[in-house]
Amino acid sequence: MARARIDTILVQSVTGVFLIILGLLPFHAFLSTWGGSAIGPLLVWKSWKEIVIALLVPLVVWLCVRRPDITRAIWGRWYNKLIALYAVLTIVFTICSTALGEASIAGLLMNLRFFALFVVAQVIVASGASWIETFKKRLTVWITITGVILAVLAILQVTLVPKDFLAGFGYNKDTTISPYLLVDENPDALRAFATMRGPNTLAAYLVLPLAVALLLWAQRKTWWTAGATVLMVVALFLTHSRSGWLGALAMAATLAFTTLPRDKLRTWIKFGTIPAVVAGVLVLWLATTIPAVRLAIFHSGGNDPSESLLEGSTDEHWQATWRGVLDIAAHPLGQGVGTAGPASFYNSVADIPENYYVQLGQEVGLLGVGLFLVISVLIAQALWQQKNLWPRALLASFVGITVINFFLHGWADDPTAMTWWGLAGLWVAAAAHSKNRKRV
């Protein structure tokens, strides 16, 4: 009796910490900036997630030791074995890294923290607690409400709120986060980012709640699901994040492919292809003639209307990625964790290739990239085999965020990465758990 009570407390503790992390992630940048500036130290506030995960690990290990059935369930899945191998490889490349100590440690945490939540989620499901199903159902309401809150804040940020409003909460361009961000340094083109670190982070995060809202609207056609969808689409547009727009389009296309009946899908493709091409050509033409469209789509011409469409941030993105590719060609085994990506800001010179997969290649080599891609495919396959709302939303948003990662470091953004992988862990584990029970 006492043993069962201890196991229950352990499961509740792990689940409680898991929920706290997921609940605070969308507001992490705001809370850490405000708290770090008002109370300090800033580094501790910024690292609260990693600190909490470090405290969570002993609880998870203890629970797995007491419950060998959980250990067998987790280790029996191939993607978890590959994650363990990837973690070992990452640790080795951290120890052997050519980056500075702070950069390599930051890179280690960024590369592994979302996998840690993915495994924790599986442990929670494997524990077999009776309230897991209720807990999962409530997540639908939570993620939708979170998306709406962020969307409303984003819209207010670029319409009614003074642009330097966040300066009162410790936002500072030189020390924390700029209180406002612009498109191509144009003072009349504000970019929304709500409580996130930047517009691209907000756009990437919104892909998942938007997928859930779209599926809810398709199923129920209620005013609140339509309202939630519209608010998030407007907020996504106001971020001026082109990678976010492409990711959202990829997500919506995946939803259509996985949910629409084949006859309807063929009809959409048949009658939608030509209008889509015409719209693309029209946008391109408008961008060459209307400065506002050019600035919004291509982020160019804000200060010099005579520059080409791809000049400015677009060209800089491609050049950064190409430099990263050349770096991989010169060092196919990688140069160590922290040598590229956001963690490299802790070095004397940062190396931002504007592509998460190129970043991994620079850090852990082609072997590390290959491992990561195989893990991703296996998890996507596990989601594909399920047909209810959440696996579909997770699969569609995974495709969208994958597209984003070709233009930015999406999985290095803690709100997006840790939320998606944490929730994905719940559903891949639930499917595996259900199959095991049927076999028994």
Coordinates of C-alpha atoms in Angstrom, one line a residue, residues 57-249:
V57 CA 15.3 14.0 -14.0
P58 CA 15.9 12.3 -10.6
L59 CA 12.2 11.9 -10.1
V60 CA 11.8 10.3 -13.5
V61 CA 14.7 8.0 -12.9
W62 CA 13.4 7.0 -9.5
L63 CA 10.0 6.3 -10.9
C64 CA 11.5 4.1 -13.7
V65 CA 13.5 2.2 -11.2
R66 CA 10.5 1.5 -9.0
R67 CA 8.4 0.7 -12.1
P68 CA 10.3 -1.6 -14.5
D69 CA 7.2 -1.8 -16.7
I70 CA 7.7 1.9 -17.5
T71 CA 11.3 1.4 -18.4
R72 CA 10.4 -1.5 -20.7
A73 CA 7.7 0.5 -22.4
I74 CA 10.1 3.5 -23.0
W75 CA 13.1 1.5 -24.1
G76 CA 10.9 -0.8 -26.4
R77 CA 10.4 2.0 -28.9
W78 CA 13.1 2.5 -31.5
Y79 CA 12.9 6.3 -31.5
N80 CA 13.8 6.4 -27.8
K81 CA 16.8 4.2 -28.4
L82 CA 17.9 6.6 -31.2
I83 CA 17.3 9.6 -28.9
A84 CA 19.5 8.0 -26.3
L85 CA 22.2 7.6 -29.0
Y86 CA 21.7 11.1 -30.2
A87 CA 22.1 12.4 -26.6
V88 CA 25.3 10.5 -26.1
L89 CA 26.6 11.8 -29.4
T90 CA 25.7 15.4 -28.4
I91 CA 27.4 15.1 -25.0
V92 CA 30.6 13.8 -26.7
F93 CA 30.5 16.7 -29.2
T94 CA 30.0 19.1 -26.3
I95 CA 33.0 17.8 -24.5
C96 CA 35.1 17.9 -27.7
S97 CA 33.7 21.2 -28.9
T98 CA 35.9 24.0 -30.2
A99 CA 33.3 26.5 -28.8
L100 CA 33.7 28.4 -25.5
G101 CA 32.4 26.6 -22.4
E102 CA 29.3 28.8 -22.0
A103 CA 28.4 28.3 -25.7
S104 CA 28.8 24.5 -25.6
I105 CA 26.7 24.1 -22.5
A106 CA 24.0 26.4 -23.9
G107 CA 24.1 24.4 -27.1
L108 CA 23.8 21.1 -25.2
L109 CA 20.8 22.3 -23.3
M110 CA 19.1 23.7 -26.5
N111 CA 19.7 20.5 -28.4
L112 CA 18.4 18.1 -25.7
R113 CA 15.8 19.9 -23.6
F114 CA 12.9 19.1 -25.9
F115 CA 13.9 15.5 -26.2
A116 CA 13.9 15.4 -22.4
L117 CA 10.2 16.6 -22.3
F118 CA 9.4 14.1 -25.0
V119 CA 10.6 11.2 -22.8
V120 CA 9.0 12.6 -19.7
A121 CA 5.6 12.7 -21.5
Q122 CA 6.0 9.1 -22.4
V123 CA 6.8 8.2 -18.8
I124 CA 3.6 9.9 -17.6
V125 CA 1.5 7.9 -20.1
A126 CA 3.3 4.6 -19.3
S127 CA 2.5 5.1 -15.6
G128 CA -1.1 4.1 -16.5
A129 CA -2.7 6.8 -14.3
S130 CA -6.5 6.8 -14.8
W131 CA -6.8 10.5 -15.2
I132 CA -4.4 10.7 -18.2
E133 CA -7.3 10.7 -20.7
T134 CA -9.1 13.6 -19.0
F135 CA -5.8 15.4 -18.8
K136 CA -5.2 15.0 -22.5
K137 CA -8.7 16.3 -23.4
R138 CA -8.2 19.5 -21.4
L139 CA -5.1 20.2 -23.4
T140 CA -7.2 21.0 -26.4
V141 CA -8.9 23.9 -24.6
W142 CA -5.6 25.0 -23.1
I143 CA -3.6 25.2 -26.3
T144 CA -6.5 27.0 -28.1
I145 CA -6.9 29.6 -25.3
T146 CA -3.1 30.1 -25.2
G147 CA -3.1 30.7 -28.9
V148 CA -5.9 33.2 -28.6
I149 CA -4.2 35.1 -25.7
L150 CA -1.0 35.4 -27.7
A151 CA -2.9 36.5 -30.8
V152 CA -4.8 39.2 -28.9
L153 CA -1.6 40.5 -27.3
A154 CA 0.1 40.5 -30.7
I155 CA -2.7 42.5 -32.3
L156 CA -2.8 45.0 -29.5
Q157 CA 1.0 45.3 -29.7
V158 CA 1.0 46.8 -33.2
T159 CA -2.3 48.7 -33.0
L160 CA -3.2 50.3 -29.7
V161 CA -0.3 49.8 -27.3
P162 CA 2.6 52.3 -27.5
K163 CA 5.6 50.7 -29.3
D164 CA 7.9 51.1 -26.4
F165 CA 5.4 49.8 -23.8
L166 CA 7.5 46.8 -22.9
A167 CA 10.4 49.0 -21.9
G168 CA 8.7 49.3 -18.5
F169 CA 9.1 45.5 -18.0
G170 CA 12.9 45.4 -18.6
Y171 CA 12.9 45.1 -22.4
N172 CA 16.1 46.8 -23.7
K173 CA 17.7 46.3 -27.1
D174 CA 21.2 46.1 -25.7
T175 CA 20.7 43.9 -22.6
T176 CA 17.5 41.8 -23.0
I177 CA 15.0 42.0 -25.8
S178 CA 14.1 45.0 -27.8
P179 CA 10.7 46.5 -26.7
Y180 CA 9.7 46.7 -30.4
L181 CA 10.8 45.2 -33.7
L182 CA 10.5 46.6 -37.2
V183 CA 10.5 45.3 -40.8
D184 CA 13.7 46.3 -42.5
E185 CA 14.2 49.1 -39.8
N186 CA 11.1 50.9 -41.2
P187 CA 9.6 52.9 -38.3
D188 CA 6.1 52.5 -39.7
A189 CA 6.2 48.7 -39.9
L190 CA 5.9 47.1 -36.5
R191 CA 6.3 43.4 -36.1
A192 CA 4.1 41.6 -33.5
F193 CA 5.7 39.2 -31.0
A194 CA 3.4 39.3 -28.0
T195 CA 5.2 37.6 -25.0
M196 CA 7.7 35.7 -27.2
R197 CA 11.4 36.5 -27.8
G198 CA 10.7 37.7 -31.4
P199 CA 8.2 37.6 -34.3
N200 CA 9.6 34.4 -35.8
T201 CA 9.2 32.7 -32.4
L202 CA 5.6 33.7 -32.1
A203 CA 4.8 32.7 -35.7
A204 CA 6.4 29.2 -35.2
Y205 CA 4.6 28.7 -31.9
L206 CA 1.2 29.6 -33.4
V207 CA 1.4 26.9 -36.0
L208 CA 0.4 24.2 -33.4
P209 CA -2.6 26.0 -31.8
L210 CA -3.7 27.2 -35.2
A211 CA -3.7 23.6 -36.4
V212 CA -5.9 22.6 -33.4
A213 CA -8.2 25.5 -34.0
L214 CA -8.6 24.6 -37.7
L215 CA -9.5 21.0 -36.9
L216 CA -12.0 22.1 -34.2
W217 CA -13.6 24.5 -36.6
A218 CA -13.8 21.8 -39.3
Q219 CA -15.5 19.5 -36.8
R220 CA -17.8 21.9 -35.0
K221 CA -18.2 25.0 -37.2
T222 CA -18.9 27.1 -34.0
W223 CA -18.4 30.9 -33.7
W224 CA -15.6 30.5 -31.1
T225 CA -13.5 28.1 -33.2
A226 CA -13.9 30.4 -36.2
G227 CA -13.0 33.4 -34.0
A228 CA -9.9 31.7 -32.5
T229 CA -8.8 30.7 -36.0
V230 CA -9.2 34.2 -37.4
L231 CA -7.4 35.8 -34.5
M232 CA -4.4 33.5 -34.8
V233 CA -4.2 34.1 -38.6
V234 CA -4.3 37.8 -38.1
A235 CA -1.6 37.6 -35.5
L236 CA 0.5 35.4 -37.7
F237 CA 0.2 37.9 -40.5
L238 CA 1.3 40.8 -38.2
T239 CA 4.5 39.0 -37.2
H240 CA 5.7 39.6 -40.8
S241 CA 7.5 36.2 -40.4
R242 CA 7.8 34.8 -43.9
S243 CA 9.1 31.5 -42.6
G244 CA 6.0 31.4 -40.3
W245 CA 3.7 32.1 -43.2
L246 CA 5.3 29.3 -45.2
G247 CA 5.1 26.9 -42.2
A248 CA 1.4 27.7 -41.7
L249 CA 0.7 27.1 -45.3

